[in-house]
Structures are given as structure tokens and as C-alpha cells.
Amino acid sequence: MGYQLIEEITVGAGGAASIEFTGIPQDGVDLVLKLAMRTNRAANTDSVKIQINNNTGSIYTHLRLQGNGSSVLTGSYTGTESYVIVNGNNDTANTFGNADFLISNYTSSNDKSATSDAVNENNATLAYQDLKAHLFADTNPVSSVQLAPSGGTLFLQYSTASLYMITAD
Amino acid sequence: MTDTPVKIVVDLSKPKGERESIIPLTDEEIAERDAQAVIAEAERVEQEAIEAQKAADAQAGRDALVALGLTEAQINALLGA
């Protein structure tokens, strides 16, 4: 089994409103997106919206287990994009939220299942940990992934998005 | 003058070093992005309020069980905590 870095993107000065990976190689088994991100949302925490194949339909569902430093929350979601938690601009300065997003069997002709785990870095009681089990009702192979801030409008400088491929050999 | 926001498009079908394009957003994209951010923020605030109320209700229920004389161990066993 191989774990191969396809590409890593670092946001430059001025920020970026979105990041899109296109032309994803189709010779892997699973796809892994690793994020270290901070947005310009004036709050503690923000989320990264994730879509695949430019699919803007209401095909994204997930089950959520989340902690915030004081309590545990659970929930479910169905909508037009999926989410992972990252840092907002009120979180501790110069820190970034980290998220791993795994899409299993991304080249298959079945609906896509995925898992994510994410943490919001903040030197305070309020800091989120977030586990999700996702399902995308899209039977096309994943050839592109779209990322955008949810509450903010920009990914801030030094945010990174790395795309990995897990191969059979 | 405010810089025009940009999007990063990474075409992985191209060779390394030629993949990344920095593209300014159009006025339509900027307006759509800003509108979506407002909606997302409102939904998030609403969801946070719902979850905060659920947490408060759960704690109030637990406190009511304590007032009835149940021990913490009994409450945890009852609630599966």
C-alpha cells in the first residue's frame, strides 16, 4: 500500500476565497485531504465547505460527534455541501485548525463514503473536536474537490490544503 | 483600494510546477460568496442556539433527577452516560 502526496497548496498573502483540485488521478484507491486552515470569520471556529465534482445538489449527509471543551454534541445533516471544522479569526493568533478527510474508494461507481476528524486550535476552554461519518450520493468517480470557507469569506495566508492518494501498491 | 479576492485552482492533470492558477473572482462570484456567508452565519447561529438549548435541557433534566434523590451513578446508568 502506498500513501502518496499528490499536491500541497499554501495560501499566499491576501488569502484565497476558495481552493479547487481538478483532474484528480484515477489510479488510487482512497483519497485523503489534510487541511490546516484559518479563515477570516470573526469568531472562534469556522468550517470548510467541501464539495466533490462540482456537485451542488443536496447529496451530502453526515452524522456528527462533537466536543467543545464543555459538552458533547451529536447531530446529523443533509445539504448541499459537507463541512469540517477549522479555525476562525478569533481563535488564538497564528494557529490553524487541522482536519483529515478520507474518501474511500473514490473511483468507484457507488455513492461515496467518507470520514473526517477535525480539531479547532484555541488556547481557551472553547475549542472544538469534531468526528463525522459522511455519505455523498454521487456515483461518479471523484475527479475534483472544491473547498471554501463557510462563515468567513477567505482562507487566510499560510493555510494549507494537501491532497493524498492511497494506492494498492 | 480593496484587493480583488482570488480563488486557487489546481489542475492535477498538468505537470508539477504548472498546476496552480490564481484567478480573481468575478463580481458575480463575490456577490454570491458574500450572500452565502451571511446565510451560513445565520444558520450557524441558529444551530448553536438549538444545541445550547438541548445542552441546557439535558442538564436541567439531570438536576431534576438529582432533586428526586437519584445518585449520580444511578443517573449515569439510566442515561447511559
Short mmCIF file of C-alpha atoms in Angstrom, two decimals:
data_model
loop_
_atom_site.label_atom_id
_atom_site.label_comp_id
_atom_site.label_asym_id
_atom_site.label_seq_id
_atom_site.Cartn_x
_atom_site.Cartn_y
_atom_site.Cartn_z
CA MET A 1 0.00 0.00 0.00
CA GLY A 2 1.27 3.47 -0.85
CA TYR A 3 0.40 6.86 0.63
CA GLN A 4 1.28 9.44 -1.99
CA LEU A 5 1.20 13.23 -1.78
CA ILE A 6 -0.40 14.49 -4.98
CA GLU A 7 -0.18 18.22 -4.27
CA GLU A 8 0.08 20.69 -1.41
CA ILE A 9 -1.26 24.22 -1.63
CA THR A 10 -0.31 27.09 0.69
CA VAL A 11 -2.44 30.23 0.64
CA GLY A 12 -0.46 33.37 -0.07
CA ALA A 13 -0.75 36.94 1.11
CA GLY A 14 -4.23 38.34 0.60
CA GLY A 15 -5.88 34.99 1.24
CA ALA A 16 -8.00 32.82 -1.05
CA ALA A 17 -11.77 32.69 -1.41
CA SER A 18 -11.67 29.03 -2.43
CA ILE A 19 -9.36 26.20 -3.40
CA GLU A 20 -10.21 23.64 -6.04
CA PHE A 21 -8.36 20.47 -7.01
CA THR A 22 -9.26 19.28 -10.51
CA GLY A 23 -8.03 16.45 -12.72
CA ILE A 24 -7.54 14.14 -9.73
CA PRO A 25 -5.64 11.00 -10.85
CA GLN A 26 -7.91 7.97 -11.04
CA ASP A 27 -5.36 5.26 -10.28
CA GLY A 28 -5.71 5.32 -6.49
CA VAL A 29 -7.97 3.56 -4.01
CA ASP A 30 -8.74 6.22 -1.40
CA LEU A 31 -8.34 9.99 -1.31
CA VAL A 32 -7.16 11.90 1.74
CA LEU A 33 -7.43 15.65 2.18
CA LYS A 34 -5.36 17.14 5.01
CA LEU A 35 -6.16 20.71 5.97
CA ALA A 36 -4.52 23.23 8.27
CA MET A 37 -6.67 26.31 7.91
CA ARG A 38 -7.75 29.61 9.37
CA THR A 39 -10.46 31.83 7.91
CA ASN A 40 -11.32 35.49 8.31
CA ARG A 41 -14.59 34.72 10.14
CA ALA A 42 -14.65 36.99 13.20
CA ALA A 43 -15.44 34.19 15.63
CA ASN A 44 -14.00 31.17 17.37
CA THR A 45 -14.06 28.37 14.80
CA ASP A 46 -15.25 28.22 11.25
CA SER A 47 -15.85 25.36 8.85
CA VAL A 48 -14.55 24.42 5.44
CA LYS A 49 -17.28 23.58 2.95
CA ILE A 50 -16.35 20.56 0.86
CA GLN A 51 -17.97 19.53 -2.39
CA ILE A 52 -16.97 16.90 -4.91
CA ASN A 53 -17.24 17.00 -8.69
CA ASN A 54 -18.79 20.50 -8.52
CA ASN A 55 -21.92 18.73 -7.28
CA THR A 56 -24.09 21.41 -5.67
CA GLY A 57 -27.07 19.14 -5.11
CA SER A 58 -28.40 18.18 -1.69
CA ILE A 59 -26.38 14.96 -1.76
CA TYR A 60 -24.15 15.46 1.29
CA THR A 61 -25.12 13.80 4.56
CA HIS A 62 -23.20 13.22 7.75
CA LEU A 63 -23.53 12.08 11.33
CA ARG A 64 -21.60 14.19 13.82
CA LEU A 65 -19.98 13.67 17.24
CA GLN A 66 -18.55 16.91 18.55
CA GLY A 67 -16.99 18.22 21.74
CA ASN A 68 -16.47 21.88 22.57
CA GLY A 69 -14.48 21.74 25.75
CA SER A 70 -17.58 21.81 27.94
CA SER A 71 -20.08 19.39 26.44
CA VAL A 72 -20.58 16.69 23.84
CA LEU A 73 -22.93 17.23 20.93
CA THR A 74 -24.34 14.89 18.34
CA GLY A 75 -26.32 15.56 15.22
CA SER A 76 -26.99 14.79 11.60
CA TYR A 77 -27.03 16.84 8.43
CA THR A 78 -28.23 16.70 4.85
CA GLY A 79 -27.43 19.54 2.49
CA THR A 80 -25.53 20.95 -0.44
CA GLU A 81 -22.02 20.62 0.97
CA SER A 82 -20.13 18.83 3.70
CA TYR A 83 -18.15 20.51 6.48
CA VAL A 84 -15.06 20.13 8.63
CA ILE A 85 -14.12 22.44 11.49
CA VAL A 86 -11.12 24.76 11.24
CA ASN A 87 -10.03 27.97 12.98
CA GLY A 88 -11.81 31.28 12.77
CA ASN A 89 -10.01 34.58 13.19
CA ASN A 90 -10.90 34.99 16.89
CA ASP A 91 -9.04 31.81 17.77
CA THR A 92 -5.58 32.10 19.28
CA ALA A 93 -3.38 34.13 16.95
CA ASN A 94 -1.22 32.29 14.43
CA THR A 95 -3.00 28.98 14.97
CA PHE A 96 -4.76 26.83 12.41
CA GLY A 97 -7.43 24.17 12.72
CA ASN A 98 -6.47 20.72 11.46
CA ALA A 99 -8.71 18.32 9.60
CA ASP A 100 -8.34 14.96 7.89
CA PHE A 101 -10.93 13.96 5.31
CA LEU A 102 -10.82 10.44 3.87
CA ILE A 103 -12.92 9.46 0.85
CA SER A 104 -13.00 5.70 0.45
CA ASN A 105 -12.97 4.05 -2.99
CA TYR A 106 -13.13 7.43 -4.68
CA THR A 107 -13.05 5.98 -8.22
CA SER A 108 -15.99 3.64 -7.70
CA SER A 109 -19.40 3.93 -9.37
CA ASN A 110 -21.14 3.80 -5.97
CA ASP A 111 -22.12 6.56 -3.59
CA LYS A 112 -19.04 7.79 -1.76
CA SER A 113 -18.49 7.22 1.96
CA ALA A 114 -16.04 9.38 3.85
CA THR A 115 -14.85 10.09 7.37
CA SER A 116 -13.41 13.22 8.87
CA ASP A 117 -11.79 14.23 12.12
CA ALA A 118 -11.01 17.83 12.87
CA VAL A 119 -9.82 19.99 15.72
CA ASN A 120 -10.03 23.70 16.32
CA GLU A 121 -6.83 25.01 17.94
CA ASN A 122 -7.57 27.58 20.62
CA ASN A 123 -5.86 28.28 23.95
CA ALA A 124 -9.14 28.53 25.84
CA THR A 125 -11.87 26.26 27.13
CA LEU A 126 -13.85 26.73 23.92
CA ALA A 127 -12.12 24.54 21.35
CA TYR A 128 -13.92 22.05 19.13
CA GLN A 129 -13.22 18.44 18.28
CA ASP A 130 -15.34 17.00 15.52
CA LEU A 131 -15.83 13.48 14.17
CA LYS A 132 -18.09 12.86 11.19
CA ALA A 133 -19.22 9.93 9.05
CA HIS A 134 -20.18 11.21 5.60
CA LEU A 135 -22.08 9.92 2.62
CA PHE A 136 -22.14 11.64 -0.77
CA ALA A 137 -24.90 10.49 -3.13
CA ASP A 138 -22.70 10.86 -6.21
CA THR A 139 -21.89 7.71 -8.16
CA ASN A 140 -19.28 9.38 -10.35
CA PRO A 141 -15.59 8.91 -9.62
CA VAL A 142 -14.22 11.84 -7.66
CA SER A 143 -12.29 13.91 -10.16
CA SER A 144 -12.42 17.27 -8.37
CA VAL A 145 -12.80 18.66 -4.86
CA GLN A 146 -13.96 22.18 -4.02
CA LEU A 147 -13.12 23.90 -0.72
CA ALA A 148 -14.45 27.22 0.58
CA PRO A 149 -14.88 28.89 3.98
CA SER A 150 -18.33 28.53 5.45
CA GLY A 151 -18.80 31.53 7.74
CA GLY A 152 -15.85 33.61 6.56
CA THR A 153 -15.04 34.74 3.04
CA LEU A 154 -11.33 33.94 2.85
CA PHE A 155 -8.82 31.27 3.81
CA LEU A 156 -6.03 33.27 5.44
CA GLN A 157 -2.36 33.31 4.50
CA TYR A 158 -0.38 30.17 5.38
CA SER A 159 -3.48 27.97 5.37
CA THR A 160 -2.63 24.69 3.63
CA ALA A 161 -4.56 22.01 1.79
CA SER A 162 -2.78 18.76 0.91
CA LEU A 163 -4.25 16.04 -1.25
CA TYR A 164 -3.01 12.47 -0.84
CA MET A 165 -3.83 9.28 -2.65
CA ILE A 166 -3.73 5.82 -1.07
CA THR A 167 -2.76 3.20 -3.63
CA ALA A 168 -2.92 -0.54 -3.63
CA ASP A 169 0.84 -0.91 -4.10
CA MET B 1 -8.46 50.17 -2.59
CA THR B 2 -9.55 46.65 -1.59
CA ASP B 3 -7.74 43.82 -3.44
CA THR B 4 -9.99 41.58 -5.52
CA PRO B 5 -10.36 38.20 -3.80
CA VAL B 6 -8.92 35.26 -5.66
CA LYS B 7 -9.56 31.54 -5.96
CA ILE B 8 -6.87 28.90 -6.31
CA VAL B 9 -7.44 26.24 -8.96
CA VAL B 10 -5.05 23.28 -9.01
CA ASP B 11 -5.18 21.24 -12.20
CA LEU B 12 -3.59 17.94 -11.26
CA SER B 13 -3.58 16.74 -14.88
CA LYS B 14 -0.73 19.17 -15.52
CA PRO B 15 2.92 18.64 -14.58
CA LYS B 16 4.13 19.75 -11.15
CA GLY B 17 5.01 23.40 -11.18
CA GLU B 18 2.32 24.20 -13.78
CA ARG B 19 -0.77 23.20 -11.84
CA GLU B 20 -1.70 26.22 -9.76
CA SER B 21 -3.73 29.13 -11.12
CA ILE B 22 -4.62 32.20 -9.10
CA ILE B 23 -7.86 33.55 -10.57
CA PRO B 24 -9.62 36.77 -9.46
CA LEU B 25 -13.26 36.31 -8.58
CA THR B 26 -15.85 37.91 -10.82
CA ASP B 27 -18.28 40.43 -9.36
CA GLU B 28 -20.98 37.75 -9.52
CA GLU B 29 -18.83 35.25 -7.64
CA ILE B 30 -18.04 37.82 -4.97
CA ALA B 31 -21.71 38.70 -4.50
CA GLU B 32 -22.67 35.02 -4.34
CA ARG B 33 -19.90 34.26 -1.86
CA ASP B 34 -20.87 37.16 0.40
CA ALA B 35 -24.55 36.19 0.30
CA GLN B 36 -23.73 32.58 1.15
CA ALA B 37 -21.55 33.67 4.06
CA VAL B 38 -24.43 35.67 5.52
CA ILE B 39 -26.77 32.69 5.19
CA ALA B 40 -24.21 30.30 6.63
CA GLU B 41 -23.63 32.57 9.59
CA ALA B 42 -27.34 32.85 10.32
CA GLU B 43 -27.74 29.06 10.10
CA ARG B 44 -24.78 28.55 12.37
CA VAL B 45 -26.09 30.96 14.98
CA GLU B 46 -29.46 29.22 14.87
CA GLN B 47 -27.90 25.79 15.17
CA GLU B 48 -25.70 26.89 18.07
CA ALA B 49 -28.76 28.22 19.88
CA ILE B 50 -30.58 24.93 19.34
CA GLU B 51 -27.65 22.93 20.62
CA ALA B 52 -27.15 25.22 23.59
CA GLN B 53 -30.82 24.77 24.50
CA LYS B 54 -30.50 20.99 24.19
CA ALA B 55 -27.49 21.02 26.48
CA ALA B 56 -29.32 23.22 28.98
CA ASP B 57 -32.39 20.99 28.85
CA ALA B 58 -30.23 17.90 29.40
CA GLN B 59 -28.58 19.48 32.42
CA ALA B 60 -31.95 20.59 33.81
CA GLY B 61 -33.25 17.05 33.44
CA ARG B 62 -30.21 15.69 35.23
CA ASP B 63 -30.64 18.24 38.03
CA ALA B 64 -34.30 17.22 38.36
CA LEU B 65 -33.27 13.58 38.80
CA VAL B 66 -30.78 14.58 41.48
CA ALA B 67 -33.55 16.51 43.26
CA LEU B 68 -35.66 13.36 43.21
CA GLY B 69 -32.93 11.58 45.12
CA LEU B 70 -31.14 9.59 42.45
CA THR B 71 -27.39 9.25 42.79
CA GLU B 72 -25.00 10.28 40.01
CA ALA B 73 -24.22 6.62 39.38
CA GLN B 74 -27.94 5.83 39.05
CA ILE B 75 -28.45 8.77 36.70
CA ASN B 76 -25.47 7.78 34.58
CA ALA B 77 -26.73 4.21 34.38
CA LEU B 78 -30.20 5.44 33.46
CA LEU B 79 -28.97 7.85 30.78
CA GLY B 80 -26.23 5.61 29.53
CA ALA B 81 -23.60 8.24 30.28
#
